[in-house]
């Protein structure tokens, strides 16, 4: 008896379904014609008011067939009811799947007929989701198959159920086929998710039997299994169902993994699959592979398709003199810019360059659409170019060659570790879910590692970039010798390399930077020693190497053999970097557990060559040093003072060892600045609170006090944020700084976040393959500024001094007494009576021997107490100088006495004077050579050098002729500060002080009126000739502070030289033209012109109104696109060229070449915005600047032909610009901490686009630009950053999809919805079905 749902009996006339059943039985007995039966059935349903297709009829017919009437005529009736849409196809198929598939062995003919019916109707769903009964039908399907229960999704849209239905149908066939061949036992669950076998045997069935199955029936079953597998292949290949299954893959991944496992088992073991003539195991796996992205692959070729349309619509005319070729390496221009920007030592960063570089490389690989081989090659070339630009560096308080080599040989390999491990971790996770025989196949598909190897093999062809800087030739030669020894069968662990000199090397054994790169990769398990056998890698011969090592072992090899730390060995270890993790761990153990002298030696070794040049283990070295700066409390410690006091000599060695400019920048690159700050603050707090009553004598005989330890730690701490910037930067309320200015609070916040991440270790963030035994931090407890009351008090005073003039010094207070004592110490040589230097001072300001002794005794105070008094001392001293009571020379000498007594005071001196200059209340000081030092001796030389440096920028340098006719002047506080700095002779000790005050002096002078900085440069160049190039270059940068349009002109030049838009017949473009090859007087003819890109990267941090940069860059980008479209020629020349009879001989520019230059322009623009203001500026660009630009009206200067071309290319350029900015700021996978803002910004931009597409916003830009931008932007969004889309509001995505469909961009609309997550899956499926 056929079963009809109860609700059907209640909602339709009594006896309707019984009558229809009788009609069907009668037609069956008469073997009636199916069309005639269908007409009669349809007529009866209409008469009864039943809407069609009828779910009740589907239940009736399927129940009638299964299994009492499993005859051919009934299957024909059923097919006709489905094809005529009397019964809903999806519901019929759902009902049959529950009945037929479990009984397929009993009814093989029915199984075959069911599959035939499925073939005809599974690919057409339009009537199902748009029909009058669609909600009722969908609910019936869900009730039959229990899809919501199985997949855990609430069916709220018809499209969602369609996805579940298709997914479940394929899965049922898959499990049934596995069951037919006894393969279900090979899957982890051991059973099917769906019923594959009947619970009872229907012995009355037409295909059933009581005895053994006949060979004919068995053959039918085998044929059906093959047919089912082939049907699976057809569903996977079909345009509609393959896209629907891709939606299931993206949004139902917890089920998809189990689904794919079954495919792999089937492909590996199925006899039926191998016997198929229509599909092979490999083809079936390919249809389900990760590389078959059916929704986005159409988008990959979108831009190319539209470019061909552009070619047909117009041409690009060029002159023979124009340069249109852009080198392949220009694709990676953003990497070059990032690497060069990271070399600027004016500000350290709290985030790791490894993570930033990883995200940048992944972004460029996605947007450029290149292979990982080319991506890795581009990365290596960019890093090598950085080193070559610094191969002959100029001296100065800035990071130099060692930092560049750190970027090449440590940061870059670690970024590649991240990229490769990302792929391999996914493969390992999948392999863990795969059967054992599939895991080997997974291991063989590690593509990124193979691409790394091939890129390094090809890198050997770039000989010009591989030249080793002279100072590191021996290191490269040792690396080459190591490979030669390995190939020759010798071992390098014998100590031979430790004691090798240039004279010991074979004649032909010359190493290059590739040898060092390979060693860095081997050390991090990116490569193995098989790299030594690459063709051409070893350039020497085995018979050139000695078979034995003469003399005793020395250095690291001896240490690992157990030798003691003798003075000669210590010298070797300090000057020779460790080559392995085991070696540096050995030294760390000595630093922790050795004797006091051994600890000091180990600290010196760690801060020696292993820190600066130990690239293979550098990430561990910086971590170990940071950890040692926070020594634990000894188990037997019982003192009342901090346990850190007992570590004073040890901590001082570490503090001095890492105070080098390159060391701080190396810390910054490795992202350990926050943890270094967290280690320094307790040291500052403890030693700054101690009176210098106790001193320690080092093994060198040097005596140190608590003041010295405090000063070394304090000055180091201050260098970790921009303490020296003038108050104007902090007081500009109308234009807040975009980039985050590091503060102590911020550093501690980042430090606490780093240590609270997975594993609670600093090194877990890199997922190292070779973790150290000592990789856990000293403490994972969060720390805040309140933990350091003395430091917090000083910081508040520091901020108060910046914000307003001094006040609050009360006579007779302890602070006043300290002020008086310091003033006596400063001016003890003044032997005259007069007014006291402090307004409330008690007695004479004249000093005597007894007075000096009394002052010294009174200054045996904690450093914090002295620092609290310093601003008041400076105020009094500066006032006395202004009123003639103290001469300029005496002021400079007194200031030096303060700095010598407490070096930590140098920062306060610089900060106070900077604040006073900006207040503008001090009279100028005349730099006449009598009262103050005179710059006249070489001021004209400085002017000429500045003009030469800026020669290529087109920026005018203000003349210094007026200065030469009268004495130069500086604001009094600035004159005092520069006079103080030039009293020092440059040596290792004073360099630590100058690296603190130097940036402050630069920043201060740059903000003062012209020509303050050239005057200071002249004074400094006289005093420290070794730093002359750096000082004059710094002076040249200040030109951009005093000319409002100079930065814009500089950026124009950057675009022109990068894109080859020069007016000269022979052009140079790309990275080399933008960033040049370094600067300095070591070039022939004196200082060479500095490349515009280098100038901008050294200037942009001081641009106060950085928000305007987005508008400037956007304007320059669009102008560059117009120039590219017109080949860089002025309008008059272009028109004249077209009219000449020889005009066409100049040819037509390849559109591919034009698009390459457009992408390069967009890449340069995005790089400038990103490095100038980070994610905040990118957010401003996408949320505000771009929408404003599209709304505004822009005048076109081109003719119709080039105007349309430029407009269209402009749309593509803007799309690349926006996507590149977003990927640089937030990454392609939204994994960075800053990426949380990305989806909100993207959602706002997409909402703007949707409003414009809906006609809610009027646009002012060229329609061609808008028409090109929107599809191009969505294409790049879908193809390059699919992880962004699910975070966007569902309604915004649906509106965007609707707008794209109005432009006939159905594929883009589908892809956008398809990537929107589970909430848009239904809408995406409906659109797929609708568009077919």
mmCIF file with all atom_site columns, N, CA and C in Angstrom, residues 316-321 1137-1149:
data_model
loop_
_atom_site.group_PDB
_atom_site.id
_atom_site.type_symbol
_atom_site.label_atom_id
_atom_site.label_alt_id
_atom_site.label_comp_id
_atom_site.label_asym_id
_atom_site.label_entity_id
_atom_site.label_seq_id
_atom_site.pdbx_PDB_ins_code
_atom_site.Cartn_x
_atom_site.Cartn_y
_atom_site.Cartn_z
_atom_site.occupancy
_atom_site.B_iso_or_equiv
_atom_site.pdbx_formal_charge
_atom_site.auth_seq_id
_atom_site.auth_comp_id
_atom_site.auth_asym_id
_atom_site.auth_atom_id
_atom_site.pdbx_PDB_model_num
ATOM 1  N N  . UNK A 1 316  ? 48.393 51.912 -28.029 1.00 0.00 ? 316  UNK A N  1
ATOM 2  C CA . UNK A 1 316  ? 49.277 52.762 -27.239 1.00 0.00 ? 316  UNK A CA 1
ATOM 3  C C  . UNK A 1 316  ? 50.468 53.110 -28.108 1.00 0.00 ? 316  UNK A C  1
ATOM 4  N N  . UNK A 1 317  ? 50.625 54.384 -28.385 1.00 0.00 ? 317  UNK A N  1
ATOM 5  C CA . UNK A 1 317  ? 51.706 54.819 -29.262 1.00 0.00 ? 317  UNK A CA 1
ATOM 6  C C  . UNK A 1 317  ? 52.919 55.174 -28.437 1.00 0.00 ? 317  UNK A C  1
ATOM 7  N N  . UNK A 1 318  ? 54.070 54.854 -28.940 1.00 0.00 ? 318  UNK A N  1
ATOM 8  C CA . UNK A 1 318  ? 55.298 55.176 -28.208 1.00 0.00 ? 318  UNK A CA 1
ATOM 9  C C  . UNK A 1 318  ? 56.343 55.722 -29.152 1.00 0.00 ? 318  UNK A C  1
ATOM 10 N N  . UNK A 1 319  ? 57.265 56.426 -28.562 1.00 0.00 ? 319  UNK A N  1
ATOM 11 C CA . UNK A 1 319  ? 58.406 56.901 -29.338 1.00 0.00 ? 319  UNK A CA 1
ATOM 12 C C  . UNK A 1 319  ? 59.566 55.961 -29.136 1.00 0.00 ? 319  UNK A C  1
ATOM 13 N N  . UNK A 1 320  ? 60.465 55.962 -30.077 1.00 0.00 ? 320  UNK A N  1
ATOM 14 C CA . UNK A 1 320  ? 61.590 55.045 -29.991 1.00 0.00 ? 320  UNK A CA 1
ATOM 15 C C  . UNK A 1 320  ? 62.468 55.331 -28.803 1.00 0.00 ? 320  UNK A C  1
ATOM 16 N N  . UNK A 1 321  ? 62.450 56.565 -28.348 1.00 0.00 ? 321  UNK A N  1
ATOM 17 C CA . UNK A 1 321  ? 63.312 56.918 -27.242 1.00 0.00 ? 321  UNK A CA 1
ATOM 18 C C  . UNK A 1 321  ? 62.800 56.505 -25.886 1.00 0.00 ? 321  UNK A C  1
ATOM 19 N N  . UNK A 1 1137 ? 53.525 63.389 -33.119 1.00 0.00 ? 1137 UNK A N  1
ATOM 20 C CA . UNK A 1 1137 ? 54.063 62.091 -33.512 1.00 0.00 ? 1137 UNK A CA 1
ATOM 21 C C  . UNK A 1 1137 ? 53.045 61.320 -34.335 1.00 0.00 ? 1137 UNK A C  1
ATOM 22 N N  . UNK A 1 1138 ? 51.766 61.402 -33.927 1.00 0.00 ? 1138 UNK A N  1
ATOM 23 C CA . UNK A 1 1138 ? 50.730 60.668 -34.636 1.00 0.00 ? 1138 UNK A CA 1
ATOM 24 C C  . UNK A 1 1138 ? 50.538 61.201 -36.061 1.00 0.00 ? 1138 UNK A C  1
ATOM 25 N N  . UNK A 1 1139 ? 50.778 62.498 -36.268 1.00 0.00 ? 1139 UNK A N  1
ATOM 26 C CA . UNK A 1 1139 ? 50.515 63.106 -37.572 1.00 0.00 ? 1139 UNK A CA 1
ATOM 27 C C  . UNK A 1 1139 ? 51.642 62.875 -38.569 1.00 0.00 ? 1139 UNK A C  1
ATOM 28 N N  . UNK A 1 1140 ? 52.829 62.530 -38.111 1.00 0.00 ? 1140 UNK A N  1
ATOM 29 C CA . UNK A 1 1140 ? 53.953 62.352 -39.023 1.00 0.00 ? 1140 UNK A CA 1
ATOM 30 C C  . UNK A 1 1140 ? 53.797 61.057 -39.800 1.00 0.00 ? 1140 UNK A C  1
ATOM 31 N N  . UNK A 1 1141 ? 54.355 61.027 -40.994 1.00 0.00 ? 1141 UNK A N  1
ATOM 32 C CA . UNK A 1 1141 ? 54.226 59.818 -41.812 1.00 0.00 ? 1141 UNK A CA 1
ATOM 33 C C  . UNK A 1 1141 ? 55.057 58.686 -41.253 1.00 0.00 ? 1141 UNK A C  1
ATOM 34 N N  . UNK A 1 1142 ? 56.012 59.029 -40.392 1.00 0.00 ? 1142 UNK A N  1
ATOM 35 C CA . UNK A 1 1142 ? 56.820 57.986 -39.779 1.00 0.00 ? 1142 UNK A CA 1
ATOM 36 C C  . UNK A 1 1142 ? 56.287 57.587 -38.383 1.00 0.00 ? 1142 UNK A C  1
ATOM 37 N N  . UNK A 1 1143 ? 55.139 58.208 -38.039 1.00 0.00 ? 1143 UNK A N  1
ATOM 38 C CA . UNK A 1 1143 ? 54.641 57.989 -36.683 1.00 0.00 ? 1143 UNK A CA 1
ATOM 39 C C  . UNK A 1 1143 ? 54.453 56.526 -36.343 1.00 0.00 ? 1143 UNK A C  1
ATOM 40 N N  . UNK A 1 1144 ? 53.904 55.750 -37.264 1.00 0.00 ? 1144 UNK A N  1
ATOM 41 C CA . UNK A 1 1144 ? 53.602 54.366 -36.951 1.00 0.00 ? 1144 UNK A CA 1
ATOM 42 C C  . UNK A 1 1144 ? 54.848 53.506 -36.868 1.00 0.00 ? 1144 UNK A C  1
ATOM 43 N N  . UNK A 1 1145 ? 55.961 54.012 -37.364 1.00 0.00 ? 1145 UNK A N  1
ATOM 44 C CA . UNK A 1 1145 ? 57.198 53.241 -37.242 1.00 0.00 ? 1145 UNK A CA 1
ATOM 45 C C  . UNK A 1 1145 ? 57.601 53.068 -35.783 1.00 0.00 ? 1145 UNK A C  1
ATOM 46 N N  . UNK A 1 1146 ? 57.098 53.981 -34.950 1.00 0.00 ? 1146 UNK A N  1
ATOM 47 C CA . UNK A 1 1146 ? 57.429 53.881 -33.530 1.00 0.00 ? 1146 UNK A CA 1
ATOM 48 C C  . UNK A 1 1146 ? 56.691 52.731 -32.876 1.00 0.00 ? 1146 UNK A C  1
ATOM 49 N N  . UNK A 1 1147 ? 55.740 52.194 -33.604 1.00 0.00 ? 1147 UNK A N  1
ATOM 50 C CA . UNK A 1 1147 ? 55.099 50.974 -33.140 1.00 0.00 ? 1147 UNK A CA 1
ATOM 51 C C  . UNK A 1 1147 ? 54.008 51.213 -32.124 1.00 0.00 ? 1147 UNK A C  1
ATOM 52 N N  . UNK A 1 1148 ? 53.409 50.122 -31.726 1.00 0.00 ? 1148 UNK A N  1
ATOM 53 C CA . UNK A 1 1148 ? 52.386 50.138 -30.703 1.00 0.00 ? 1148 UNK A CA 1
ATOM 54 C C  . UNK A 1 1148 ? 52.905 49.403 -29.480 1.00 0.00 ? 1148 UNK A C  1
ATOM 55 N N  . UNK A 1 1149 ? 52.663 50.021 -28.361 1.00 0.00 ? 1149 UNK A N  1
ATOM 56 C CA . UNK A 1 1149 ? 53.144 49.417 -27.131 1.00 0.00 ? 1149 UNK A CA 1
ATOM 57 C C  . UNK A 1 1149 ? 52.340 48.168 -26.835 1.00 0.00 ? 1149 UNK A C  1
#
